[in-house]
Amino acid sequence: MYNQMVVYLADAAVTDRIFHALADSTRRDIIARVLVGGHSVTELAANYTMSFAAVQKHVAVLHDAGLVAKERRGREQLVTVRIESVTEAAVILDAWQEIWRGRISRMDDLLAGHTSDT
């Protein structure tokens, strides 16, 4: 039996927001940059050819998904990663990988003429 409980521990809406946010390459790049250390939105925007407003929108999607935190520092907003949300995504993916490995193992057993019940 696979570890179904781990896969369903996370709230579906939260999981959807996390994976939607991570589906975009710019947002994944922003996460990679803020994993190293906090950056202001202005500093982040300097790395992209898109407008400042577009970068702000990407940061807002990451924030709404709980992947980053924003902290006001004077006129700037400092963006930092919320590692617990990144870890939650990893836990979900690991659980799905465990399920898949279990299925492959059972197929290997069947192909070898064995069953996993013996």
mmCIF file of C-alpha atoms in Angstrom:
data_model
loop_
_atom_site.group_PDB
_atom_site.id
_atom_site.type_symbol
_atom_site.label_atom_id
_atom_site.label_comp_id
_atom_site.label_asym_id
_atom_site.label_seq_id
_atom_site.Cartn_x
_atom_site.Cartn_y
_atom_site.Cartn_z
ATOM 1 C CA MET A 1 0.000 0.000 0.000
ATOM 2 C CA TYR A 2 1.329 3.429 -0.888
ATOM 3 C CA ASN A 3 1.613 6.354 1.439
ATOM 4 C CA GLN A 4 -1.703 7.931 0.436
ATOM 5 C CA MET A 5 -1.929 9.884 3.687
ATOM 6 C CA VAL A 6 1.153 12.009 2.885
ATOM 7 C CA VAL A 7 -0.188 12.949 -0.542
ATOM 8 C CA TYR A 8 -3.472 14.199 0.899
ATOM 9 C CA LEU A 9 -2.115 15.986 3.982
ATOM 10 C CA ALA A 10 -1.822 19.258 2.112
ATOM 11 C CA ASP A 11 -4.933 21.305 1.428
ATOM 12 C CA ALA A 12 -5.813 20.956 -2.269
ATOM 13 C CA ALA A 13 -6.238 24.711 -2.804
ATOM 14 C CA VAL A 14 -2.860 25.430 -1.191
ATOM 15 C CA THR A 15 -1.207 22.721 -3.280
ATOM 16 C CA ASP A 16 -2.792 24.143 -6.438
ATOM 17 C CA ARG A 17 -1.471 27.640 -5.648
ATOM 18 C CA ILE A 18 2.038 26.333 -4.941
ATOM 19 C CA PHE A 19 2.311 24.316 -8.132
ATOM 20 C CA HIS A 20 0.666 27.049 -10.229
ATOM 21 C CA ALA A 21 3.242 29.508 -8.914
ATOM 22 C CA LEU A 22 6.107 27.101 -9.608
ATOM 23 C CA ALA A 23 4.839 26.366 -13.139
ATOM 24 C CA ASP A 24 6.332 29.628 -14.427
ATOM 25 C CA SER A 25 10.071 29.798 -15.182
ATOM 26 C CA THR A 26 10.387 33.438 -14.063
ATOM 27 C CA ARG A 27 8.812 32.632 -10.700
ATOM 28 C CA ARG A 28 11.117 29.627 -10.271
ATOM 29 C CA ASP A 29 14.056 31.921 -11.037
ATOM 30 C CA ILE A 30 12.833 34.432 -8.445
ATOM 31 C CA ILE A 31 12.637 31.609 -5.877
ATOM 32 C CA ALA A 32 16.203 30.566 -6.751
ATOM 33 C CA ARG A 33 17.420 34.139 -6.291
ATOM 34 C CA VAL A 34 15.706 34.670 -2.930
ATOM 35 C CA LEU A 35 16.861 31.265 -1.643
ATOM 36 C CA VAL A 36 20.363 32.756 -1.639
ATOM 37 C CA GLY A 37 19.171 35.815 0.281
ATOM 38 C CA GLY A 38 16.431 38.402 0.395
ATOM 39 C CA HIS A 39 16.122 40.823 -2.495
ATOM 40 C CA SER A 40 14.024 43.909 -2.987
ATOM 41 C CA VAL A 41 11.491 43.811 -5.809
ATOM 42 C CA THR A 42 13.587 46.523 -7.498
ATOM 43 C CA GLU A 43 16.698 44.311 -7.333
ATOM 44 C CA LEU A 44 14.742 41.364 -8.707
ATOM 45 C CA ALA A 45 13.274 43.457 -11.540
ATOM 46 C CA ALA A 46 16.770 44.460 -12.676
ATOM 47 C CA ASN A 47 17.368 40.819 -13.696
ATOM 48 C CA TYR A 48 14.535 40.623 -16.221
ATOM 49 C CA THR A 49 13.619 42.327 -19.483
ATOM 50 C CA MET A 50 9.999 42.678 -18.352
ATOM 51 C CA SER A 51 8.546 45.711 -16.610
ATOM 52 C CA PHE A 52 8.809 46.342 -12.882
ATOM 53 C CA ALA A 53 5.013 45.871 -12.654
ATOM 54 C CA ALA A 54 5.291 42.431 -14.291
ATOM 55 C CA VAL A 55 7.936 41.367 -11.753
ATOM 56 C CA GLN A 56 5.693 42.686 -8.965
ATOM 57 C CA LYS A 57 2.883 40.489 -10.288
ATOM 58 C CA HIS A 58 5.160 37.432 -10.302
ATOM 59 C CA VAL A 59 6.180 38.182 -6.708
ATOM 60 C CA ALA A 60 2.494 38.587 -5.785
ATOM 61 C CA VAL A 61 1.692 35.123 -7.197
ATOM 62 C CA LEU A 62 4.571 33.635 -5.192
ATOM 63 C CA HIS A 63 3.395 35.493 -2.096
ATOM 64 C CA ASP A 64 -0.223 34.351 -2.535
ATOM 65 C CA ALA A 65 1.055 30.770 -2.813
ATOM 66 C CA GLY A 66 2.961 31.210 0.443
ATOM 67 C CA LEU A 67 6.328 30.616 -1.230
ATOM 68 C CA VAL A 68 7.755 34.040 -0.381
ATOM 69 C CA ALA A 69 7.271 36.638 2.306
ATOM 70 C CA LYS A 70 7.354 40.384 1.681
ATOM 71 C CA GLU A 71 8.611 42.820 4.276
ATOM 72 C CA ARG A 72 8.436 46.586 3.913
ATOM 73 C CA ARG A 73 11.861 48.233 4.341
ATOM 74 C CA GLY A 74 11.390 51.940 3.841
ATOM 75 C CA ARG A 75 10.264 52.431 0.265
ATOM 76 C CA GLU A 76 11.286 48.914 -0.758
ATOM 77 C CA GLN A 77 9.748 45.510 -0.242
ATOM 78 C CA LEU A 78 12.223 42.819 0.735
ATOM 79 C CA VAL A 79 11.294 39.412 -0.682
ATOM 80 C CA THR A 80 12.428 36.294 1.198
ATOM 81 C CA VAL A 81 11.662 32.628 0.676
ATOM 82 C CA ARG A 82 9.285 30.758 2.989
ATOM 83 C CA ILE A 83 11.181 27.485 3.085
ATOM 84 C CA GLU A 84 8.327 25.598 4.773
ATOM 85 C CA SER A 85 6.160 26.037 1.656
ATOM 86 C CA VAL A 86 8.973 24.958 -0.647
ATOM 87 C CA THR A 87 9.462 21.931 1.604
ATOM 88 C CA GLU A 88 5.732 21.148 1.432
ATOM 89 C CA ALA A 89 5.937 20.975 -2.367
ATOM 90 C CA ALA A 90 8.940 18.648 -2.086
ATOM 91 C CA VAL A 91 7.096 16.372 0.362
ATOM 92 C CA ILE A 92 4.158 16.053 -2.030
ATOM 93 C CA LEU A 93 6.445 15.251 -4.964
ATOM 94 C CA ASP A 94 8.379 12.732 -2.866
ATOM 95 C CA ALA A 95 5.139 10.989 -1.888
ATOM 96 C CA TRP A 96 4.079 10.727 -5.529
ATOM 97 C CA GLN A 97 7.527 9.375 -6.424
ATOM 98 C CA GLU A 98 7.198 6.762 -3.663
ATOM 99 C CA ILE A 99 3.840 5.685 -5.090
ATOM 100 C CA TRP A 100 5.345 5.391 -8.559
ATOM 101 C CA ARG A 101 8.344 3.406 -7.306
ATOM 102 C CA GLY A 102 5.958 1.026 -5.541
ATOM 103 C CA ARG A 103 4.064 0.486 -8.787
ATOM 104 C CA ILE A 104 7.294 -0.168 -10.705
ATOM 105 C CA SER A 105 8.414 -2.618 -8.013
ATOM 106 C CA ARG A 106 5.118 -4.511 -8.238
ATOM 107 C CA MET A 107 5.411 -4.645 -12.033
ATOM 108 C CA ASP A 108 8.982 -5.979 -11.695
ATOM 109 C CA ASP A 109 7.701 -8.667 -9.309
ATOM 110 C CA LEU A 110 4.951 -9.657 -11.738
ATOM 111 C CA LEU A 111 7.361 -9.797 -14.659
ATOM 112 C CA ALA A 112 9.722 -11.958 -12.617
ATOM 113 C CA GLY A 113 6.886 -14.374 -11.893
ATOM 114 C CA HIS A 114 6.551 -13.333 -8.278
ATOM 115 C CA THR A 115 3.788 -11.528 -6.440
ATOM 116 C CA SER A 116 4.270 -8.998 -3.683
ATOM 117 C CA ASP A 117 1.808 -10.994 -1.492
ATOM 118 C CA THR A 118 4.196 -13.912 -0.902
#
